[in-house]
Structure formats: structure tokens, C-alpha cells
Amino acid sequence: MAVKPTQQATSQDEQIAKYAPLVKRIAYHMMARLPASVEVDDLIQVGLIGLMDAVSRFDGNQGAQFESYATQRIRGSMLDELREADWLPRHVRQKSRQIESAINRLQQRNGKPPTEQEISAELDMPIDQYQSMLGDVRCSQLLYYEDFSDEDSASFLERYLVDGSNDPLAVLEDGGFRDSLVSAIHNLPERERSMMGMYYEQDMNLKEIGAVLGVSESRVCQLHSQAVARLRAQLKIWKS
């Protein structure tokens, strides 16, 4: 028996209502890598459009699970919006490089991961100013590996990769790079290593991580920015 249009519309509305929390979760998870100028409500709005698109396009006969399919469409819609917004200003890149350079110098000089106090001193600024700087550069972060396989990923990576001298997918596929990344993560300070595990492996959002660590969401964001700066600084040593 054919499904009536009204029945199909009702079923789609139920699917959208059921998976709307997924949109919010993806949006809040993505916010840790975006500047303060990006509004989470804007991400949620475009994510809902992606969800509606997923509901209308999903073909269960292909064997894919709807949640996995919807996640791809939702994140794709959000990334498209960010691409169009050109959300990585030049001054943010400059701040990110300043932090990475300071960490690199201290790491080379002392042979161990520098503390926040040492980094702020190297940058010749008070600790609270340095922590504010970490909040400003939170958009200069790691990307998901899956993003490299999207149809439009080349333009996205070319626009936001700080050093465009290497093809990013080729670098990821390099065994030496992977080994260096694993080593760099292992050498992170314990709290930052734990935080990165909760964020990237356990898919926890900033609020959940803050509850575990006993700190605020903004502090988790600062720790995340600092951890990524450490990783990028370490990997630049590997490239050289």
C-alpha cells in the first residue's frame, strides 16, 4: 500500500523532532574550534536544514544507518556555512602563530612542555592576557579526518591551512607524521591529554568536560587551544 503524502510528512516531522538534539550536540561540539563571533544558534539553524535534507533524501535500502547519514549532512551544512563566512581572520592566524612559536622556543630550550606561566612570560604578557589570547584563537584548530574526503574539502583546506606547502591528506597518510602526532599527544601535559581524549575520542562537549575537570567551559576551551598549539608546534619540528 502506498504511503499517503500526509503520512509521509508526519513521519518526516517525527524524524526531525527525534534527531533535533543531535543537531545541537554537533553544533556545541564544533563551537570549541570556532571564534567567539560565530553564534551557536546560527550553526543549529543551518544544521536543522541539513537534518531536514537528510530526512528527505535518506534511502534505507542503501544499508546506511540514518543517524550516521544525518550526522554527515548536518556537519556538511555547518561546514558550508563556515566556508561562506570566511571565519578565520588574519589576526587570529597571527596570534596562533605567536603562541606556537613561543611553545616551540621553550620546548627546544628546556626540553619539556612549557607551563602556561612560562608561555605567557615568553610572550611578555600577564597570564590572564595569555589565557584571553587562547580564547581568541580557538578557531585555529584540528579538523576531522572525514572532512578531507568531502567533495569541496580542497577549497576548505586550502583556505584555512596555515602552511599550504603540503597536501594535507598526503601528510596524514605519511607514517612518520602519524607516529609524530601520536608522540606529540602522548607528551601533552596530563590534563590536556585527558581533555583531548574526552573531546575527540569520547565525543564529549565542553560543558561535560568542564564538569569532569572541575573547570568552566571557557577554561576547557583555553586548554583545548593550548593543547592544539602544542601539537602544531611539535609537528612543525617534525616537518623541519
PDB file of C-alpha atoms in Angstrom:
ATOM      1  CA  MET A   1       0.000   0.000   0.000  1.00  0.00           C
ATOM      2  CA  ALA A   2       1.383   3.392  -0.993  1.00  0.00           C
ATOM      3  CA  VAL A   3       2.213   5.871   1.750  1.00  0.00           C
ATOM      4  CA  LYS A   4      -0.042   8.912   1.628  1.00  0.00           C
ATOM      5  CA  PRO A   5       1.676  12.326   1.433  1.00  0.00           C
ATOM      6  CA  THR A   6       0.230  13.372   4.789  1.00  0.00           C
ATOM      7  CA  GLN A   7       1.534  10.192   6.427  1.00  0.00           C
ATOM      8  CA  GLN A   8       4.971  10.721   4.880  1.00  0.00           C
ATOM      9  CA  ALA A   9       5.069  14.340   6.085  1.00  0.00           C
ATOM     10  CA  THR A  10       4.119  13.268   9.591  1.00  0.00           C
ATOM     11  CA  SER A  11       6.840  10.610   9.592  1.00  0.00           C
ATOM     12  CA  GLN A  12       9.432  13.156   8.444  1.00  0.00           C
ATOM     13  CA  ASP A  13       8.351  15.638  11.129  1.00  0.00           C
ATOM     14  CA  GLU A  14       8.756  12.913  13.745  1.00  0.00           C
ATOM     15  CA  GLN A  15      12.264  12.130  12.463  1.00  0.00           C
ATOM     16  CA  ILE A  16      13.248  15.808  12.604  1.00  0.00           C
ATOM     17  CA  ALA A  17      11.927  16.129  16.160  1.00  0.00           C
ATOM     18  CA  LYS A  18      13.707  12.934  17.201  1.00  0.00           C
ATOM     19  CA  TYR A  19      17.116  13.973  15.861  1.00  0.00           C
ATOM     20  CA  ALA A  20      16.982  17.702  16.642  1.00  0.00           C
ATOM     21  CA  PRO A  21      19.105  17.121  19.797  1.00  0.00           C
ATOM     22  CA  LEU A  22      21.777  15.623  17.514  1.00  0.00           C
ATOM     23  CA  VAL A  23      21.992  18.962  15.702  1.00  0.00           C
ATOM     24  CA  LYS A  24      22.577  20.809  18.984  1.00  0.00           C
ATOM     25  CA  ARG A  25      25.213  18.331  20.102  1.00  0.00           C
ATOM     26  CA  ILE A  26      27.161  18.656  16.845  1.00  0.00           C
ATOM     27  CA  ALA A  27      26.890  22.459  16.960  1.00  0.00           C
ATOM     28  CA  TYR A  28      28.171  22.761  20.539  1.00  0.00           C
ATOM     29  CA  HIS A  29      30.935  20.260  19.827  1.00  0.00           C
ATOM     30  CA  MET A  30      32.051  22.281  16.799  1.00  0.00           C
ATOM     31  CA  MET A  31      31.986  25.582  18.716  1.00  0.00           C
ATOM     32  CA  ALA A  32      35.222  24.718  20.533  1.00  0.00           C
ATOM     33  CA  ARG A  33      37.096  25.243  17.268  1.00  0.00           C
ATOM     34  CA  LEU A  34      35.365  28.455  16.222  1.00  0.00           C
ATOM     35  CA  PRO A  35      35.834  32.133  17.117  1.00  0.00           C
ATOM     36  CA  ALA A  36      33.521  33.911  19.521  1.00  0.00           C
ATOM     37  CA  SER A  37      31.965  35.779  16.578  1.00  0.00           C
ATOM     38  CA  VAL A  38      30.230  32.569  15.466  1.00  0.00           C
ATOM     39  CA  GLU A  39      26.826  32.127  17.105  1.00  0.00           C
ATOM     40  CA  VAL A  40      25.841  28.612  18.098  1.00  0.00           C
ATOM     41  CA  ASP A  41      22.225  29.384  17.170  1.00  0.00           C
ATOM     42  CA  ASP A  42      23.355  30.071  13.590  1.00  0.00           C
ATOM     43  CA  LEU A  43      25.054  26.671  13.450  1.00  0.00           C
ATOM     44  CA  ILE A  44      21.965  24.991  14.871  1.00  0.00           C
ATOM     45  CA  GLN A  45      19.767  26.704  12.279  1.00  0.00           C
ATOM     46  CA  VAL A  46      21.844  25.536   9.304  1.00  0.00           C
ATOM     47  CA  GLY A  47      22.256  22.141  10.979  1.00  0.00           C
ATOM     48  CA  LEU A  48      18.493  21.749  11.101  1.00  0.00           C
ATOM     49  CA  ILE A  49      18.393  22.470   7.388  1.00  0.00           C
ATOM     50  CA  GLY A  50      20.938  19.685   6.939  1.00  0.00           C
ATOM     51  CA  LEU A  51      18.788  17.385   9.063  1.00  0.00           C
ATOM     52  CA  MET A  52      15.681  18.134   7.003  1.00  0.00           C
ATOM     53  CA  ASP A  53      17.684  17.452   3.861  1.00  0.00           C
ATOM     54  CA  ALA A  54      18.848  14.140   5.340  1.00  0.00           C
ATOM     55  CA  VAL A  55      15.288  13.127   6.221  1.00  0.00           C
ATOM     56  CA  SER A  56      14.061  13.856   2.698  1.00  0.00           C
ATOM     57  CA  ARG A  57      16.986  12.148   0.940  1.00  0.00           C
ATOM     58  CA  PHE A  58      17.653   9.109   3.120  1.00  0.00           C
ATOM     59  CA  ASP A  59      17.230   5.762   1.420  1.00  0.00           C
ATOM     60  CA  GLY A  60      17.143   2.934   3.919  1.00  0.00           C
ATOM     61  CA  ASN A  61      17.640   0.408   1.134  1.00  0.00           C
ATOM     62  CA  GLN A  62      21.278   1.501   0.836  1.00  0.00           C
ATOM     63  CA  GLY A  63      22.024  -0.105   4.186  1.00  0.00           C
ATOM     64  CA  ALA A  64      23.297   3.022   5.931  1.00  0.00           C
ATOM     65  CA  GLN A  65      22.079   3.918   9.400  1.00  0.00           C
ATOM     66  CA  PHE A  66      20.078   7.124   9.421  1.00  0.00           C
ATOM     67  CA  GLU A  67      21.946   8.695  12.344  1.00  0.00           C
ATOM     68  CA  SER A  68      25.304   8.280  10.600  1.00  0.00           C
ATOM     69  CA  TYR A  69      23.884   9.666   7.373  1.00  0.00           C
ATOM     70  CA  ALA A  70      22.216  12.583   9.167  1.00  0.00           C
ATOM     71  CA  THR A  71      25.409  13.411  11.060  1.00  0.00           C
ATOM     72  CA  GLN A  72      27.273  13.787   7.773  1.00  0.00           C
ATOM     73  CA  ARG A  73      24.573  16.014   6.278  1.00  0.00           C
ATOM     74  CA  ILE A  74      24.312  18.150   9.426  1.00  0.00           C
ATOM     75  CA  ARG A  75      28.067  18.680   9.737  1.00  0.00           C
ATOM     76  CA  GLY A  76      28.294  19.296   5.990  1.00  0.00           C
ATOM     77  CA  SER A  77      25.706  22.071   6.217  1.00  0.00           C
ATOM     78  CA  MET A  78      27.569  23.692   9.107  1.00  0.00           C
ATOM     79  CA  LEU A  79      30.919  23.498   7.296  1.00  0.00           C
ATOM     80  CA  ASP A  80      29.369  25.010   4.172  1.00  0.00           C
ATOM     81  CA  GLU A  81      28.099  27.927   6.242  1.00  0.00           C
ATOM     82  CA  LEU A  82      31.535  28.436   7.812  1.00  0.00           C
ATOM     83  CA  ARG A  83      33.237  28.289   4.417  1.00  0.00           C
ATOM     84  CA  GLU A  84      30.993  31.027   3.094  1.00  0.00           C
ATOM     85  CA  ALA A  85      31.514  33.143   6.224  1.00  0.00           C
ATOM     86  CA  ASP A  86      35.340  33.011   5.856  1.00  0.00           C
ATOM     87  CA  TRP A  87      35.638  32.727   9.640  1.00  0.00           C
ATOM     88  CA  LEU A  88      39.426  32.708  10.141  1.00  0.00           C
ATOM     89  CA  PRO A  89      40.630  36.338  10.267  1.00  0.00           C
ATOM     90  CA  ARG A  90      44.273  37.227   9.634  1.00  0.00           C
ATOM     91  CA  HIS A  91      44.836  38.488  13.194  1.00  0.00           C
ATOM     92  CA  VAL A  92      43.686  35.122  14.559  1.00  0.00           C
ATOM     93  CA  ARG A  93      46.275  33.337  12.432  1.00  0.00           C
ATOM     94  CA  GLN A  94      48.920  35.733  13.739  1.00  0.00           C
ATOM     95  CA  LYS A  95      48.009  35.074  17.371  1.00  0.00           C
ATOM     96  CA  SER A  96      48.015  31.346  16.757  1.00  0.00           C
ATOM     97  CA  ARG A  97      51.481  31.520  15.227  1.00  0.00           C
ATOM     98  CA  GLN A  98      52.776  33.637  18.118  1.00  0.00           C
ATOM     99  CA  ILE A  99      51.654  31.021  20.638  1.00  0.00           C
ATOM    100  CA  GLU A 100      53.035  28.128  18.600  1.00  0.00           C
ATOM    101  CA  SER A 101      56.379  29.918  18.144  1.00  0.00           C
ATOM    102  CA  ALA A 102      56.656  30.616  21.868  1.00  0.00           C
ATOM    103  CA  ILE A 103      55.890  26.990  22.719  1.00  0.00           C
ATOM    104  CA  ASN A 104      58.390  25.823  20.097  1.00  0.00           C
ATOM    105  CA  ARG A 105      61.178  28.033  21.501  1.00  0.00           C
ATOM    106  CA  LEU A 106      60.528  26.940  25.078  1.00  0.00           C
ATOM    107  CA  GLN A 107      60.305  23.278  24.106  1.00  0.00           C
ATOM    108  CA  GLN A 108      63.629  23.481  22.286  1.00  0.00           C
ATOM    109  CA  ARG A 109      65.257  25.461  25.086  1.00  0.00           C
ATOM    110  CA  ASN A 110      64.051  23.424  28.067  1.00  0.00           C
ATOM    111  CA  GLY A 111      63.403  20.015  26.543  1.00  0.00           C
ATOM    112  CA  LYS A 112      59.946  19.691  28.112  1.00  0.00           C
ATOM    113  CA  PRO A 113      56.399  21.019  27.583  1.00  0.00           C
ATOM    114  CA  PRO A 114      56.232  24.600  28.888  1.00  0.00           C
ATOM    115  CA  THR A 115      53.690  25.672  31.502  1.00  0.00           C
ATOM    116  CA  GLU A 116      51.152  28.413  30.906  1.00  0.00           C
ATOM    117  CA  GLN A 117      53.201  30.739  33.094  1.00  0.00           C
ATOM    118  CA  GLU A 118      56.321  30.066  31.015  1.00  0.00           C
ATOM    119  CA  ILE A 119      54.452  30.648  27.756  1.00  0.00           C
ATOM    120  CA  SER A 120      52.927  33.917  28.950  1.00  0.00           C
ATOM    121  CA  ALA A 121      56.346  35.067  30.139  1.00  0.00           C
ATOM    122  CA  GLU A 122      57.876  34.169  26.759  1.00  0.00           C
ATOM    123  CA  LEU A 123      55.164  36.246  25.097  1.00  0.00           C
ATOM    124  CA  ASP A 124      55.852  39.046  27.614  1.00  0.00           C
ATOM    125  CA  MET A 125      52.265  39.298  28.779  1.00  0.00           C
ATOM    126  CA  PRO A 126      50.315  38.605  32.002  1.00  0.00           C
ATOM    127  CA  ILE A 127      48.822  35.143  32.393  1.00  0.00           C
ATOM    128  CA  ASP A 128      45.251  36.434  32.139  1.00  0.00           C
ATOM    129  CA  GLN A 129      46.061  38.194  28.858  1.00  0.00           C
ATOM    130  CA  TYR A 130      47.588  34.998  27.511  1.00  0.00           C
ATOM    131  CA  GLN A 131      44.515  32.978  28.525  1.00  0.00           C
ATOM    132  CA  SER A 132      42.321  35.547  26.789  1.00  0.00           C
ATOM    133  CA  MET A 133      44.508  35.120  23.722  1.00  0.00           C
ATOM    134  CA  LEU A 134      43.905  31.358  23.867  1.00  0.00           C
ATOM    135  CA  GLY A 135      40.179  32.037  23.777  1.00  0.00           C
ATOM    136  CA  ASP A 136      40.622  34.250  20.724  1.00  0.00           C
ATOM    137  CA  VAL A 137      42.476  31.608  18.704  1.00  0.00           C
ATOM    138  CA  ARG A 138      40.123  28.730  19.385  1.00  0.00           C
ATOM    139  CA  CYS A 139      39.113  28.691  15.697  1.00  0.00           C
ATOM    140  CA  SER A 140      42.615  27.690  14.603  1.00  0.00           C
ATOM    141  CA  GLN A 141      42.174  24.034  15.420  1.00  0.00           C
ATOM    142  CA  LEU A 142      42.370  20.480  14.168  1.00  0.00           C
ATOM    143  CA  LEU A 143      39.934  19.294  11.510  1.00  0.00           C
ATOM    144  CA  TYR A 144      38.180  15.953  11.359  1.00  0.00           C
ATOM    145  CA  TYR A 145      39.818  13.391   9.100  1.00  0.00           C
ATOM    146  CA  GLU A 146      36.451  12.798   7.374  1.00  0.00           C
ATOM    147  CA  ASP A 147      36.419  16.416   6.183  1.00  0.00           C
ATOM    148  CA  PHE A 148      39.253  15.644   3.793  1.00  0.00           C
ATOM    149  CA  SER A 149      37.010  13.306   1.762  1.00  0.00           C
ATOM    150  CA  ASP A 150      34.176  15.799   1.211  1.00  0.00           C
ATOM    151  CA  GLU A 151      33.651  16.944  -2.370  1.00  0.00           C
ATOM    152  CA  ASP A 152      34.521  20.553  -1.549  1.00  0.00           C
ATOM    153  CA  SER A 153      37.217  19.810   1.011  1.00  0.00           C
ATOM    154  CA  ALA A 154      40.091  21.023  -1.164  1.00  0.00           C
ATOM    155  CA  SER A 155      38.945  24.645  -1.135  1.00  0.00           C
ATOM    156  CA  PHE A 156      38.209  24.450   2.583  1.00  0.00           C
ATOM    157  CA  LEU A 157      41.671  23.156   3.460  1.00  0.00           C
ATOM    158  CA  GLU A 158      43.457  25.499   1.082  1.00  0.00           C
ATOM    159  CA  ARG A 159      41.706  28.438   2.693  1.00  0.00           C
ATOM    160  CA  TYR A 160      42.426  27.536   6.300  1.00  0.00           C
ATOM    161  CA  LEU A 161      45.672  25.595   6.292  1.00  0.00           C
ATOM    162  CA  VAL A 162      48.320  27.850   7.865  1.00  0.00           C
ATOM    163  CA  ASP A 163      51.151  26.291   5.880  1.00  0.00           C
ATOM    164  CA  GLY A 164      49.942  25.359   2.417  1.00  0.00           C
ATOM    165  CA  SER A 165      53.217  23.808   1.243  1.00  0.00           C
ATOM    166  CA  ASN A 166      51.989  20.224   1.682  1.00  0.00           C
ATOM    167  CA  ASP A 167      48.901  18.377   0.610  1.00  0.00           C
ATOM    168  CA  PRO A 168      47.059  17.726   3.935  1.00  0.00           C
ATOM    169  CA  LEU A 169      45.773  14.282   3.003  1.00  0.00           C
ATOM    170  CA  ALA A 170      49.226  13.166   1.895  1.00  0.00           C
ATOM    171  CA  VAL A 171      50.653  14.400   5.200  1.00  0.00           C
ATOM    172  CA  LEU A 172      48.029  12.478   7.176  1.00  0.00           C
ATOM    173  CA  GLU A 173      48.791   9.316   5.231  1.00  0.00           C
ATOM    174  CA  ASP A 174      52.504   9.621   5.972  1.00  0.00           C
ATOM    175  CA  GLY A 175      53.544   7.062   8.586  1.00  0.00           C
ATOM    176  CA  GLY A 176      56.134   9.416  10.070  1.00  0.00           C
ATOM    177  CA  PHE A 177      53.504  12.099  10.567  1.00  0.00           C
ATOM    178  CA  ARG A 178      51.165   9.686  12.344  1.00  0.00           C
ATOM    179  CA  ASP A 179      53.938   8.488  14.613  1.00  0.00           C
ATOM    180  CA  SER A 180      54.924  12.074  15.404  1.00  0.00           C
ATOM    181  CA  LEU A 181      51.324  13.025  16.133  1.00  0.00           C
ATOM    182  CA  VAL A 182      50.880  10.054  18.487  1.00  0.00           C
ATOM    183  CA  SER A 183      54.128  11.000  20.229  1.00  0.00           C
ATOM    184  CA  ALA A 184      53.087  14.675  20.480  1.00  0.00           C
ATOM    185  CA  ILE A 185      49.740  13.721  22.034  1.00  0.00           C
ATOM    186  CA  HIS A 186      51.489  11.393  24.477  1.00  0.00           C
ATOM    187  CA  ASN A 187      53.791  14.255  25.532  1.00  0.00           C
ATOM    188  CA  LEU A 188      50.956  16.661  26.314  1.00  0.00           C
ATOM    189  CA  PRO A 189      50.546  17.610  29.983  1.00  0.00           C
ATOM    190  CA  GLU A 190      48.262  15.074  31.642  1.00  0.00           C
ATOM    191  CA  ARG A 191      45.219  17.331  31.994  1.00  0.00           C
ATOM    192  CA  GLU A 192      45.401  18.491  28.369  1.00  0.00           C
ATOM    193  CA  ARG A 193      45.897  14.915  27.147  1.00  0.00           C
ATOM    194  CA  SER A 194      42.871  13.804  29.146  1.00  0.00           C
ATOM    195  CA  MET A 195      40.814  16.707  27.834  1.00  0.00           C
ATOM    196  CA  MET A 196      41.702  15.907  24.214  1.00  0.00           C
ATOM    197  CA  GLY A 197      40.728  12.280  24.755  1.00  0.00           C
ATOM    198  CA  MET A 198      37.349  13.262  26.161  1.00  0.00           C
ATOM    199  CA  TYR A 199      36.720  15.688  23.305  1.00  0.00           C
ATOM    200  CA  TYR A 200      37.926  13.700  20.293  1.00  0.00           C
ATOM    201  CA  GLU A 201      37.573  10.070  21.406  1.00  0.00           C
ATOM    202  CA  GLN A 202      34.581  10.187  23.751  1.00  0.00           C
ATOM    203  CA  ASP A 203      32.795  12.960  21.821  1.00  0.00           C
ATOM    204  CA  MET A 204      32.092  14.964  24.998  1.00  0.00           C
ATOM    205  CA  ASN A 205      31.216  18.656  24.726  1.00  0.00           C
ATOM    206  CA  LEU A 206      32.893  21.490  26.630  1.00  0.00           C
ATOM    207  CA  LYS A 207      30.325  21.545  29.412  1.00  0.00           C
ATOM    208  CA  GLU A 208      30.678  17.817  30.050  1.00  0.00           C
ATOM    209  CA  ILE A 209      34.472  18.010  30.033  1.00  0.00           C
ATOM    210  CA  GLY A 210      34.386  21.010  32.368  1.00  0.00           C
ATOM    211  CA  ALA A 211      32.265  19.037  34.816  1.00  0.00           C
ATOM    212  CA  VAL A 212      34.812  16.206  34.839  1.00  0.00           C
ATOM    213  CA  LEU A 213      37.810  18.523  35.225  1.00  0.00           C
ATOM    214  CA  GLY A 214      36.075  20.874  37.647  1.00  0.00           C
ATOM    215  CA  VAL A 215      36.593  23.969  35.472  1.00  0.00           C
ATOM    216  CA  SER A 216      34.437  26.286  33.364  1.00  0.00           C
ATOM    217  CA  GLU A 217      33.602  25.760  29.690  1.00  0.00           C
ATOM    218  CA  SER A 218      35.754  28.750  28.755  1.00  0.00           C
ATOM    219  CA  ARG A 219      38.692  27.211  30.622  1.00  0.00           C
ATOM    220  CA  VAL A 220      38.236  23.941  28.718  1.00  0.00           C
ATOM    221  CA  CYS A 221      38.294  25.968  25.511  1.00  0.00           C
ATOM    222  CA  GLN A 222      41.567  27.599  26.589  1.00  0.00           C
ATOM    223  CA  LEU A 223      43.098  24.221  27.399  1.00  0.00           C
ATOM    224  CA  HIS A 224      41.965  22.886  24.041  1.00  0.00           C
ATOM    225  CA  SER A 225      43.560  25.815  22.176  1.00  0.00           C
ATOM    226  CA  GLN A 226      46.762  25.409  24.141  1.00  0.00           C
ATOM    227  CA  ALA A 227      46.907  21.653  23.528  1.00  0.00           C
ATOM    228  CA  VAL A 228      46.452  22.121  19.783  1.00  0.00           C
ATOM    229  CA  ALA A 229      49.119  24.844  19.759  1.00  0.00           C
ATOM    230  CA  ARG A 230      51.493  22.387  21.449  1.00  0.00           C
ATOM    231  CA  LEU A 231      50.695  19.717  18.850  1.00  0.00           C
ATOM    232  CA  ARG A 232      51.147  22.084  15.927  1.00  0.00           C
ATOM    233  CA  ALA A 233      54.444  23.347  17.354  1.00  0.00           C
ATOM    234  CA  GLN A 234      55.675  19.777  17.820  1.00  0.00           C
ATOM    235  CA  LEU A 235      54.653  18.755  14.314  1.00  0.00           C
ATOM    236  CA  LYS A 236      56.425  21.755  12.828  1.00  0.00           C
ATOM    237  CA  ILE A 237      59.606  20.424  14.441  1.00  0.00           C
ATOM    238  CA  TRP A 238      58.884  17.062  12.775  1.00  0.00           C
ATOM    239  CA  LYS A 239      58.407  18.726   9.367  1.00  0.00           C
ATOM    240  CA  SER A 240      61.703  20.569   9.661  1.00  0.00           C
TER     241      SER A 240
END
